[in-house]
Amino acid sequence: MAAVDAGVRGLLADSGEARTWVSPRTDLVTVLLGIWFGGGLMIDAWAHSNLAELETFFTPWHAVFYSGFAAVSGWIIWQVYRNMRAGRSGLAAVPNGYLAGLLAIPGFGAFGFADMMWHTFLGIEKTVDILFSPSHLGLVVTMMLIITTPLRSAWTAPGIGDRPRLSRLLPALAGLGLGATLVSLFVSYGNAMNWTANSVVQAFSTVDDIRGGASYLAASMIITNVVLIAPVLFLQRRWQLPFGSVTVLSVVGVLMPGAQTAFRNLPILLTFVAAGLVGDLLNRWLRPSRERRGAYWAFAGLSAFATWSLYIAVASLVAGRLPAVPELWAGAPVVAGLIGLVLGVLFLPNAMPAEAGESGTRRA
């Protein structure tokens, strides 16, 4: 036992070398395995939303979900093991950006066991309570840390610069996009991407039902607006995003609500992909960055306004009529734009010179 304890202490003791970065190809494999992991959750979300009876923890979609966890976890652990074989130990063996994901692996396993016990003894949640289950909240937090590993890896990677190519940034974008889908799943009760075109038009056609209809859709638009725009603003503080970045985030972002609705509201989902393309065009035109505060604020407000203007327009086209209350359909995109502007101000209250931004990046 003493020999085992000494061996464990030897592995945990930091050997003192500076931590290294993995290659972009390694990050790409990490995010591909993360997509397997996230895809399993999307299938599980589809099952909970579309199947009437779920009586057991042991389901095919849980098999996909937990096998994805095993695959991406094994890959992360392998990166550490490779460094240990090279003589590193402790933190020196963990690549930059991979520590939080590594620490989240046993946490996810513990919450997964807790979830199995919860379902075994307390049953399977079938409505909004699924989004508040303590074991599910533990799973989503630790999963978030695992699947966003490529983003943290790229954040301070040498050679990536402030203007990376889309191909270089793709693992980080996909990882952050998957993280945003987890948030959208756990605020499904306020996710405007889950609405159909007819339900959007119907909701904004009356103000009689104060506790439902229009107020419910308006609140959902506000919540979804924050979930959509915050990741983009976060990235723009670090990089001048290449064209296509916002579209990539949008494509990944519609997958979870698409799974939940079995893609029955496809026109609405495609609207958000189109809004991502508009966001890329605005990004190219305005060139927002940490040094260009005015452009950053303008992007935040205009991209949000454009997204929700498209949302109302497409819903109206598909439904064949405009909502009956003009104040609602004309004002909702303006409210979204103002919220986007406020988020821009909160994310970047003061313009930062390039030197200060780079210094802050190195400390991240």
mmCIF file of C-alpha atoms in Angstrom:
data_model
loop_
_atom_site.group_PDB
_atom_site.id
_atom_site.type_symbol
_atom_site.label_atom_id
_atom_site.label_comp_id
_atom_site.label_asym_id
_atom_site.label_seq_id
_atom_site.Cartn_x
_atom_site.Cartn_y
_atom_site.Cartn_z
ATOM 1 C CA MET A 1 0.000 0.000 0.000
ATOM 2 C CA ALA A 2 2.845 2.375 0.824
ATOM 3 C CA ALA A 3 4.368 1.720 -2.598
ATOM 4 C CA VAL A 4 1.040 2.476 -4.298
ATOM 5 C CA ASP A 5 0.653 5.716 -2.324
ATOM 6 C CA ALA A 6 4.165 6.749 -3.249
ATOM 7 C CA GLY A 7 3.447 6.018 -6.921
ATOM 8 C CA VAL A 8 0.259 8.062 -6.886
ATOM 9 C CA ARG A 9 2.046 10.972 -5.218
ATOM 10 C CA GLY A 10 4.751 10.726 -7.852
ATOM 11 C CA LEU A 11 2.189 10.971 -10.664
ATOM 12 C CA LEU A 12 0.445 13.945 -9.088
ATOM 13 C CA ALA A 13 3.621 15.847 -8.236
ATOM 14 C CA ASP A 14 4.269 18.519 -10.839
ATOM 15 C CA SER A 15 7.492 17.810 -12.716
ATOM 16 C CA GLY A 16 7.888 21.540 -13.367
ATOM 17 C CA GLU A 17 7.929 21.773 -17.158
ATOM 18 C CA ALA A 18 5.817 24.415 -18.897
ATOM 19 C CA ARG A 19 2.528 22.979 -20.085
ATOM 20 C CA THR A 20 2.245 22.360 -23.812
ATOM 21 C CA TRP A 21 -0.517 22.649 -26.411
ATOM 22 C CA VAL A 22 -1.978 19.854 -28.465
ATOM 23 C CA SER A 23 -2.039 20.074 -32.250
ATOM 24 C CA PRO A 24 -5.062 21.488 -34.140
ATOM 25 C CA ARG A 25 -5.687 17.962 -35.403
ATOM 26 C CA THR A 26 -5.939 16.705 -31.813
ATOM 27 C CA ASP A 27 -8.474 19.429 -31.028
ATOM 28 C CA LEU A 28 -10.413 18.394 -34.125
ATOM 29 C CA VAL A 29 -10.603 14.799 -32.902
ATOM 30 C CA THR A 30 -11.674 16.080 -29.475
ATOM 31 C CA VAL A 31 -14.564 18.043 -30.945
ATOM 32 C CA LEU A 32 -15.623 15.194 -33.255
ATOM 33 C CA LEU A 33 -15.853 12.895 -30.251
ATOM 34 C CA GLY A 34 -17.666 15.711 -28.453
ATOM 35 C CA ILE A 35 -20.200 15.746 -31.295
ATOM 36 C CA TRP A 36 -20.768 12.031 -30.676
ATOM 37 C CA PHE A 37 -21.273 12.865 -27.009
ATOM 38 C CA GLY A 38 -23.584 15.796 -27.750
ATOM 39 C CA GLY A 39 -25.430 13.830 -30.438
ATOM 40 C CA GLY A 40 -26.299 11.205 -27.851
ATOM 41 C CA LEU A 41 -27.846 13.900 -25.685
ATOM 42 C CA MET A 42 -29.817 15.209 -28.655
ATOM 43 C CA ILE A 43 -31.210 11.740 -29.305
ATOM 44 C CA ASP A 44 -32.114 11.466 -25.633
ATOM 45 C CA ALA A 45 -33.814 14.885 -25.796
ATOM 46 C CA TRP A 46 -35.780 13.693 -28.833
ATOM 47 C CA ALA A 47 -36.901 10.588 -26.949
ATOM 48 C CA HIS A 48 -38.034 12.513 -23.881
ATOM 49 C CA SER A 49 -39.930 15.012 -26.057
ATOM 50 C CA ASN A 50 -41.537 12.623 -28.539
ATOM 51 C CA LEU A 51 -41.972 9.184 -26.938
ATOM 52 C CA ALA A 52 -44.867 8.601 -24.582
ATOM 53 C CA GLU A 53 -43.406 6.017 -22.205
ATOM 54 C CA LEU A 54 -39.861 5.965 -20.858
ATOM 55 C CA GLU A 55 -39.680 3.465 -18.045
ATOM 56 C CA THR A 56 -35.989 2.690 -17.679
ATOM 57 C CA PHE A 57 -32.561 4.297 -17.548
ATOM 58 C CA PHE A 58 -31.180 1.638 -19.926
ATOM 59 C CA THR A 59 -32.170 2.899 -23.380
ATOM 60 C CA PRO A 60 -30.457 2.917 -26.817
ATOM 61 C CA TRP A 61 -30.098 6.725 -26.684
ATOM 62 C CA HIS A 62 -28.452 6.555 -23.264
ATOM 63 C CA ALA A 63 -26.063 4.020 -24.798
ATOM 64 C CA VAL A 64 -25.091 6.516 -27.519
ATOM 65 C CA PHE A 65 -24.803 9.309 -24.952
ATOM 66 C CA TYR A 66 -22.622 7.467 -22.447
ATOM 67 C CA SER A 67 -20.494 5.770 -25.127
ATOM 68 C CA GLY A 68 -19.779 9.252 -26.490
ATOM 69 C CA PHE A 69 -18.742 10.301 -23.004
ATOM 70 C CA ALA A 70 -16.434 7.285 -22.771
ATOM 71 C CA ALA A 71 -14.891 8.048 -26.165
ATOM 72 C CA VAL A 72 -14.129 11.729 -25.592
ATOM 73 C CA SER A 73 -12.996 11.059 -22.015
ATOM 74 C CA GLY A 74 -10.644 8.319 -23.150
ATOM 75 C CA TRP A 75 -9.186 10.670 -25.750
ATOM 76 C CA ILE A 76 -8.595 13.455 -23.203
ATOM 77 C CA ILE A 77 -6.988 11.015 -20.758
ATOM 78 C CA TRP A 78 -4.814 9.660 -23.572
ATOM 79 C CA GLN A 79 -3.385 13.141 -24.208
ATOM 80 C CA VAL A 80 -2.317 13.307 -20.566
ATOM 81 C CA TYR A 81 -0.958 9.764 -20.617
ATOM 82 C CA ARG A 82 1.192 10.526 -23.675
ATOM 83 C CA ASN A 83 2.833 13.387 -21.799
ATOM 84 C CA MET A 84 3.347 11.190 -18.748
ATOM 85 C CA ARG A 85 5.135 8.629 -20.905
ATOM 86 C CA ALA A 86 7.435 11.444 -22.013
ATOM 87 C CA GLY A 87 8.438 12.013 -18.386
ATOM 88 C CA ARG A 88 6.004 14.706 -17.321
ATOM 89 C CA SER A 89 3.823 14.462 -14.232
ATOM 90 C CA GLY A 90 1.207 16.484 -12.388
ATOM 91 C CA LEU A 91 -0.065 19.622 -14.114
ATOM 92 C CA ALA A 92 2.879 19.559 -16.498
ATOM 93 C CA ALA A 93 1.354 16.455 -18.125
ATOM 94 C CA VAL A 94 -1.979 18.147 -18.849
ATOM 95 C CA PRO A 95 -2.122 20.089 -22.145
ATOM 96 C CA ASN A 96 -3.227 23.700 -22.010
ATOM 97 C CA GLY A 97 -7.005 23.930 -22.185
ATOM 98 C CA TYR A 98 -7.550 20.307 -21.170
ATOM 99 C CA LEU A 99 -7.432 20.553 -17.368
ATOM 100 C CA ALA A 100 -11.085 21.513 -16.770
ATOM 101 C CA GLY A 101 -12.266 18.758 -19.103
ATOM 102 C CA LEU A 102 -10.025 16.232 -17.377
ATOM 103 C CA LEU A 103 -11.330 17.164 -13.929
ATOM 104 C CA ALA A 104 -14.928 17.035 -15.194
ATOM 105 C CA ILE A 105 -14.632 13.394 -16.302
ATOM 106 C CA PRO A 106 -14.940 11.779 -12.840
ATOM 107 C CA GLY A 107 -17.579 14.360 -11.947
ATOM 108 C CA PHE A 108 -19.683 13.391 -14.945
ATOM 109 C CA GLY A 109 -19.292 9.726 -14.069
ATOM 110 C CA ALA A 110 -20.490 10.398 -10.523
ATOM 111 C CA PHE A 111 -23.510 12.374 -11.704
ATOM 112 C CA GLY A 112 -24.264 9.665 -14.270
ATOM 113 C CA PHE A 113 -24.402 7.069 -11.491
ATOM 114 C CA ALA A 114 -26.556 9.432 -9.419
ATOM 115 C CA ASP A 115 -28.878 9.859 -12.418
ATOM 116 C CA MET A 116 -29.255 6.097 -12.760
ATOM 117 C CA MET A 117 -30.124 5.792 -9.065
ATOM 118 C CA TRP A 118 -32.533 8.739 -9.333
ATOM 119 C CA HIS A 119 -34.396 7.158 -12.260
ATOM 120 C CA THR A 120 -34.378 3.723 -10.652
ATOM 121 C CA PHE A 121 -35.949 4.848 -7.399
ATOM 122 C CA LEU A 122 -37.848 8.031 -8.343
ATOM 123 C CA GLY A 123 -38.870 7.299 -11.922
ATOM 124 C CA ILE A 124 -38.356 8.979 -15.293
ATOM 125 C CA GLU A 125 -39.177 12.669 -15.654
ATOM 126 C CA LYS A 126 -41.515 13.435 -18.544
ATOM 127 C CA THR A 127 -42.181 17.184 -18.423
ATOM 128 C CA VAL A 128 -40.380 20.388 -17.405
ATOM 129 C CA ASP A 129 -39.125 18.713 -14.222
ATOM 130 C CA ILE A 130 -36.482 16.949 -16.320
ATOM 131 C CA LEU A 131 -34.719 20.308 -16.678
ATOM 132 C CA PHE A 132 -34.457 20.807 -12.922
ATOM 133 C CA SER A 133 -33.322 17.342 -11.830
ATOM 134 C CA PRO A 134 -30.168 17.773 -9.673
ATOM 135 C CA SER A 135 -28.435 14.845 -11.368
ATOM 136 C CA HIS A 136 -29.213 16.294 -14.810
ATOM 137 C CA LEU A 137 -27.864 19.702 -13.798
ATOM 138 C CA GLY A 138 -24.663 18.068 -12.593
ATOM 139 C CA LEU A 139 -24.379 16.180 -15.877
ATOM 140 C CA VAL A 140 -24.860 19.286 -18.019
ATOM 141 C CA VAL A 141 -22.279 21.354 -16.090
ATOM 142 C CA THR A 142 -19.583 18.682 -16.304
ATOM 143 C CA MET A 143 -20.510 17.918 -19.921
ATOM 144 C CA MET A 144 -20.124 21.605 -20.732
ATOM 145 C CA LEU A 145 -16.568 21.565 -19.380
ATOM 146 C CA ILE A 146 -15.697 18.489 -21.441
ATOM 147 C CA ILE A 147 -17.100 19.519 -24.823
ATOM 148 C CA THR A 148 -15.734 23.076 -24.695
ATOM 149 C CA THR A 149 -12.170 21.777 -24.268
ATOM 150 C CA PRO A 150 -11.188 22.706 -27.881
ATOM 151 C CA LEU A 151 -12.257 26.312 -27.216
ATOM 152 C CA ARG A 152 -9.997 26.616 -24.168
ATOM 153 C CA SER A 153 -7.206 24.889 -26.056
ATOM 154 C CA ALA A 154 -7.404 27.354 -28.949
ATOM 155 C CA TRP A 155 -7.785 30.419 -26.737
ATOM 156 C CA THR A 156 -4.067 30.856 -26.048
ATOM 157 C CA ALA A 157 -2.629 28.461 -28.640
ATOM 158 C CA PRO A 158 0.613 29.702 -30.217
ATOM 159 C CA GLY A 159 0.319 30.811 -33.812
ATOM 160 C CA ILE A 160 -3.455 31.165 -33.887
ATOM 161 C CA GLY A 161 -3.272 34.962 -33.767
ATOM 162 C CA ASP A 162 -6.155 37.413 -33.636
ATOM 163 C CA ARG A 163 -7.373 36.640 -37.170
ATOM 164 C CA PRO A 164 -7.473 32.851 -37.510
ATOM 165 C CA ARG A 165 -8.724 30.987 -40.568
ATOM 166 C CA LEU A 166 -12.109 29.317 -40.280
ATOM 167 C CA SER A 167 -10.529 25.865 -40.571
ATOM 168 C CA ARG A 168 -8.220 26.613 -37.615
ATOM 169 C CA LEU A 169 -11.046 27.956 -35.483
ATOM 170 C CA LEU A 170 -13.586 25.270 -36.383
ATOM 171 C CA PRO A 171 -12.988 22.950 -33.365
ATOM 172 C CA ALA A 172 -13.363 25.902 -30.985
ATOM 173 C CA LEU A 173 -16.529 27.072 -32.764
ATOM 174 C CA ALA A 174 -18.089 23.613 -32.724
ATOM 175 C CA GLY A 175 -17.189 23.107 -29.059
ATOM 176 C CA LEU A 176 -18.718 26.432 -28.040
ATOM 177 C CA GLY A 177 -21.738 25.766 -30.250
ATOM 178 C CA LEU A 178 -22.316 22.441 -28.504
ATOM 179 C CA GLY A 179 -22.019 24.204 -25.166
ATOM 180 C CA ALA A 180 -24.665 26.704 -26.246
ATOM 181 C CA THR A 181 -26.997 23.851 -27.238
ATOM 182 C CA LEU A 182 -26.777 22.541 -23.674
ATOM 183 C CA VAL A 183 -27.954 25.915 -22.410
ATOM 184 C CA SER A 184 -30.777 25.987 -24.976
ATOM 185 C CA LEU A 185 -31.862 22.519 -23.856
ATOM 186 C CA PHE A 186 -32.038 23.475 -20.212
ATOM 187 C CA VAL A 187 -34.060 26.606 -20.974
ATOM 188 C CA SER A 188 -36.401 24.751 -23.326
ATOM 189 C CA TYR A 189 -39.361 26.183 -21.451
ATOM 190 C CA GLY A 190 -38.279 29.563 -22.878
ATOM 191 C CA ASN A 191 -36.751 28.603 -26.238
ATOM 192 C CA ALA A 192 -38.290 30.429 -29.200
ATOM 193 C CA MET A 193 -36.604 27.993 -31.596
ATOM 194 C CA ASN A 194 -39.088 25.317 -30.498
ATOM 195 C CA TRP A 195 -42.092 27.304 -31.771
ATOM 196 C CA THR A 196 -43.783 26.595 -35.121
ATOM 197 C CA ALA A 197 -44.607 29.358 -37.598
ATOM 198 C CA ASN A 198 -48.341 29.061 -36.948
ATOM 199 C CA SER A 199 -47.889 29.235 -33.177
ATOM 200 C CA VAL A 200 -45.728 32.375 -33.507
ATOM 201 C CA VAL A 201 -48.361 34.150 -35.585
ATOM 202 C CA GLN A 202 -51.166 32.994 -33.314
ATOM 203 C CA ALA A 203 -49.339 34.123 -30.155
ATOM 204 C CA PHE A 204 -48.751 37.638 -31.497
ATOM 205 C CA SER A 205 -52.320 37.931 -32.716
ATOM 206 C CA THR A 206 -53.898 38.548 -29.308
ATOM 207 C CA VAL A 207 -53.100 40.318 -26.050
ATOM 208 C CA ASP A 208 -56.027 38.901 -24.116
ATOM 209 C CA ASP A 209 -54.110 36.016 -22.483
ATOM 210 C CA ILE A 210 -51.684 37.907 -20.249
ATOM 211 C CA ARG A 211 -50.053 34.783 -18.776
ATOM 212 C CA GLY A 212 -49.639 32.920 -22.042
ATOM 213 C CA GLY A 213 -49.518 33.423 -25.788
ATOM 214 C CA ALA A 214 -47.865 36.755 -26.552
ATOM 215 C CA SER A 215 -46.115 37.161 -23.196
ATOM 216 C CA TYR A 216 -44.806 33.579 -23.319
ATOM 217 C CA LEU A 217 -43.406 34.043 -26.834
ATOM 218 C CA ALA A 218 -41.933 37.462 -25.981
ATOM 219 C CA ALA A 219 -40.140 36.036 -22.929
ATOM 220 C CA SER A 220 -38.909 33.074 -24.998
ATOM 221 C CA MET A 221 -37.495 35.437 -27.614
ATOM 222 C CA ILE A 222 -35.584 37.356 -24.950
ATOM 223 C CA ILE A 223 -34.094 34.189 -23.437
ATOM 224 C CA THR A 224 -33.182 32.733 -26.834
ATOM 225 C CA ASN A 225 -31.733 36.045 -27.973
ATOM 226 C CA VAL A 226 -29.237 35.988 -25.094
ATOM 227 C CA VAL A 227 -28.329 32.328 -25.701
ATOM 228 C CA LEU A 228 -27.666 33.043 -29.385
ATOM 229 C CA ILE A 229 -25.731 36.299 -29.235
ATOM 230 C CA ALA A 230 -23.641 35.856 -26.072
ATOM 231 C CA PRO A 231 -21.291 33.192 -27.570
ATOM 232 C CA VAL A 232 -20.617 35.380 -30.607
ATOM 233 C CA LEU A 233 -19.841 38.448 -28.508
ATOM 234 C CA PHE A 234 -17.615 36.324 -26.276
ATOM 235 C CA LEU A 235 -15.568 35.167 -29.273
ATOM 236 C CA GLN A 236 -15.337 38.655 -30.771
ATOM 237 C CA ARG A 237 -13.538 39.848 -27.649
ATOM 238 C CA ARG A 238 -10.759 37.381 -28.487
ATOM 239 C CA TRP A 239 -10.677 37.095 -32.289
ATOM 240 C CA GLN A 240 -11.679 38.905 -35.428
ATOM 241 C CA LEU A 241 -13.919 36.096 -36.558
ATOM 242 C CA PRO A 242 -13.472 34.691 -40.066
ATOM 243 C CA PHE A 243 -16.478 34.645 -42.379
ATOM 244 C CA GLY A 244 -18.658 31.623 -41.642
ATOM 245 C CA SER A 245 -18.063 31.578 -37.884
ATOM 246 C CA VAL A 246 -21.510 32.864 -36.909
ATOM 247 C CA THR A 247 -23.147 30.488 -39.386
ATOM 248 C CA VAL A 248 -21.295 27.526 -37.880
ATOM 249 C CA LEU A 249 -22.528 28.483 -34.417
ATOM 250 C CA SER A 250 -26.074 28.830 -35.794
ATOM 251 C CA VAL A 251 -26.027 25.447 -37.537
ATOM 252 C CA VAL A 252 -24.859 23.699 -34.365
ATOM 253 C CA GLY A 253 -27.323 25.746 -32.327
ATOM 254 C CA VAL A 254 -30.452 24.565 -34.157
ATOM 255 C CA LEU A 255 -29.654 20.871 -33.743
ATOM 256 C CA MET A 256 -30.898 20.543 -30.160
ATOM 257 C CA PRO A 257 -34.271 22.273 -30.666
ATOM 258 C CA GLY A 258 -34.531 20.370 -33.939
ATOM 259 C CA ALA A 259 -34.103 17.084 -32.087
ATOM 260 C CA GLN A 260 -36.652 18.100 -29.471
ATOM 261 C CA THR A 261 -39.263 18.973 -32.097
ATOM 262 C CA ALA A 262 -38.272 16.144 -34.480
ATOM 263 C CA PHE A 263 -37.583 18.984 -36.987
ATOM 264 C CA ARG A 264 -41.312 19.605 -37.446
ATOM 265 C CA ASN A 265 -40.606 23.361 -37.309
ATOM 266 C CA LEU A 266 -37.908 23.258 -40.004
ATOM 267 C CA PRO A 267 -38.704 26.696 -41.533
ATOM 268 C CA ILE A 268 -38.131 28.355 -38.157
ATOM 269 C CA LEU A 269 -34.895 26.447 -37.602
ATOM 270 C CA LEU A 270 -33.592 27.379 -41.073
ATOM 271 C CA THR A 271 -34.402 30.989 -40.243
ATOM 272 C CA PHE A 272 -31.741 30.930 -37.530
ATOM 273 C CA VAL A 273 -29.204 29.477 -39.969
ATOM 274 C CA ALA A 274 -30.029 32.338 -42.363
ATOM 275 C CA ALA A 275 -29.660 34.757 -39.450
ATOM 276 C CA GLY A 276 -26.199 33.317 -38.833
ATOM 277 C CA LEU A 277 -25.248 34.177 -42.416
ATOM 278 C CA VAL A 278 -26.564 37.713 -41.887
ATOM 279 C CA GLY A 279 -24.428 37.862 -38.751
ATOM 280 C CA ASP A 280 -21.367 36.903 -40.794
ATOM 281 C CA LEU A 281 -22.126 39.641 -43.317
ATOM 282 C CA LEU A 282 -22.493 42.184 -40.506
ATOM 283 C CA ASN A 283 -19.269 40.918 -38.950
ATOM 284 C CA ARG A 284 -17.402 41.419 -42.233
ATOM 285 C CA TRP A 285 -18.903 44.881 -42.746
ATOM 286 C CA LEU A 286 -18.494 46.245 -39.217
ATOM 287 C CA ARG A 287 -15.281 44.376 -38.215
ATOM 288 C CA PRO A 288 -16.153 44.416 -34.489
ATOM 289 C CA SER A 289 -13.308 43.780 -32.080
ATOM 290 C CA ARG A 290 -12.121 44.700 -28.596
ATOM 291 C CA GLU A 291 -10.393 47.762 -30.093
ATOM 292 C CA ARG A 292 -13.488 48.872 -32.072
ATOM 293 C CA ARG A 293 -16.086 49.302 -29.343
ATOM 294 C CA GLY A 294 -18.602 51.183 -31.510
ATOM 295 C CA ALA A 295 -18.537 48.480 -34.177
ATOM 296 C CA TYR A 296 -18.849 45.818 -31.476
ATOM 297 C CA TRP A 297 -21.939 47.496 -30.009
ATOM 298 C CA ALA A 298 -23.434 48.018 -33.469
ATOM 299 C CA PHE A 299 -22.959 44.359 -34.339
ATOM 300 C CA ALA A 300 -24.602 43.261 -31.085
ATOM 301 C CA GLY A 301 -27.711 45.375 -31.674
ATOM 302 C CA LEU A 302 -28.061 44.922 -35.436
ATOM 303 C CA SER A 303 -27.489 41.164 -35.482
ATOM 304 C CA ALA A 304 -30.132 40.633 -32.803
ATOM 305 C CA PHE A 305 -32.580 42.934 -34.619
ATOM 306 C CA ALA A 306 -31.979 41.126 -37.928
ATOM 307 C CA THR A 307 -32.392 37.675 -36.377
ATOM 308 C CA TRP A 308 -35.786 38.365 -34.873
ATOM 309 C CA SER A 309 -37.013 40.381 -37.862
ATOM 310 C CA LEU A 310 -36.319 37.284 -39.966
ATOM 311 C CA TYR A 311 -38.057 35.141 -37.344
ATOM 312 C CA ILE A 312 -41.288 37.175 -37.567
ATOM 313 C CA ALA A 313 -41.068 37.461 -41.372
ATOM 314 C CA VAL A 314 -40.563 33.743 -42.011
ATOM 315 C CA ALA A 315 -43.263 32.757 -39.520
ATOM 316 C CA SER A 316 -45.668 35.125 -41.274
ATOM 317 C CA LEU A 317 -44.774 33.816 -44.733
ATOM 318 C CA VAL A 318 -45.223 30.184 -43.694
ATOM 319 C CA ALA A 319 -48.459 30.876 -41.834
ATOM 320 C CA GLY A 320 -49.757 33.000 -44.696
ATOM 321 C CA ARG A 321 -50.536 36.100 -42.653
ATOM 322 C CA LEU A 322 -49.000 38.680 -40.354
ATOM 323 C CA PRO A 323 -49.761 38.521 -36.623
ATOM 324 C CA ALA A 324 -52.840 40.608 -35.824
ATOM 325 C CA VAL A 325 -51.179 42.901 -33.255
ATOM 326 C CA PRO A 326 -48.735 45.193 -35.107
ATOM 327 C CA GLU A 327 -47.143 46.515 -31.904
ATOM 328 C CA LEU A 328 -45.992 42.985 -31.096
ATOM 329 C CA TRP A 329 -44.569 41.895 -34.435
ATOM 330 C CA ALA A 330 -43.042 45.322 -35.174
ATOM 331 C CA GLY A 331 -41.701 45.937 -31.666
ATOM 332 C CA ALA A 332 -40.339 42.505 -30.710
ATOM 333 C CA PRO A 333 -37.279 42.743 -33.024
ATOM 334 C CA VAL A 334 -36.586 46.243 -31.680
ATOM 335 C CA VAL A 335 -36.638 44.907 -28.115
ATOM 336 C CA ALA A 336 -34.262 42.122 -29.200
ATOM 337 C CA GLY A 337 -31.935 44.663 -30.786
ATOM 338 C CA LEU A 338 -31.883 46.778 -27.634
ATOM 339 C CA ILE A 339 -31.106 43.704 -25.528
ATOM 340 C CA GLY A 340 -28.317 42.835 -27.940
ATOM 341 C CA LEU A 341 -26.937 46.352 -27.571
ATOM 342 C CA VAL A 342 -27.040 46.087 -23.775
ATOM 343 C CA LEU A 343 -25.180 42.768 -23.954
ATOM 344 C CA GLY A 344 -22.574 44.405 -26.172
ATOM 345 C CA VAL A 345 -22.073 47.180 -23.631
ATOM 346 C CA LEU A 346 -21.791 44.651 -20.794
ATOM 347 C CA PHE A 347 -19.290 42.479 -22.686
ATOM 348 C CA LEU A 348 -17.165 45.430 -23.806
ATOM 349 C CA PRO A 349 -17.821 48.537 -21.696
ATOM 350 C CA ASN A 350 -14.482 50.078 -22.679
ATOM 351 C CA ALA A 351 -12.414 49.768 -25.819
ATOM 352 C CA MET A 352 -9.142 47.927 -25.222
ATOM 353 C CA PRO A 353 -5.919 48.609 -27.142
ATOM 354 C CA ALA A 354 -4.424 45.668 -28.958
ATOM 355 C CA GLU A 355 -1.529 45.333 -26.497
ATOM 356 C CA ALA A 356 -3.883 45.152 -23.478
ATOM 357 C CA GLY A 357 -6.090 42.613 -25.209
ATOM 358 C CA GLU A 358 -3.159 40.390 -26.065
ATOM 359 C CA SER A 359 -1.840 40.626 -22.499
ATOM 360 C CA GLY A 360 -5.245 39.638 -21.153
ATOM 361 C CA THR A 361 -5.344 36.737 -23.562
ATOM 362 C CA ARG A 362 -2.049 35.385 -22.330
ATOM 363 C CA ARG A 363 -3.320 35.437 -18.752
ATOM 364 C CA ALA A 364 -6.559 33.580 -19.637
#
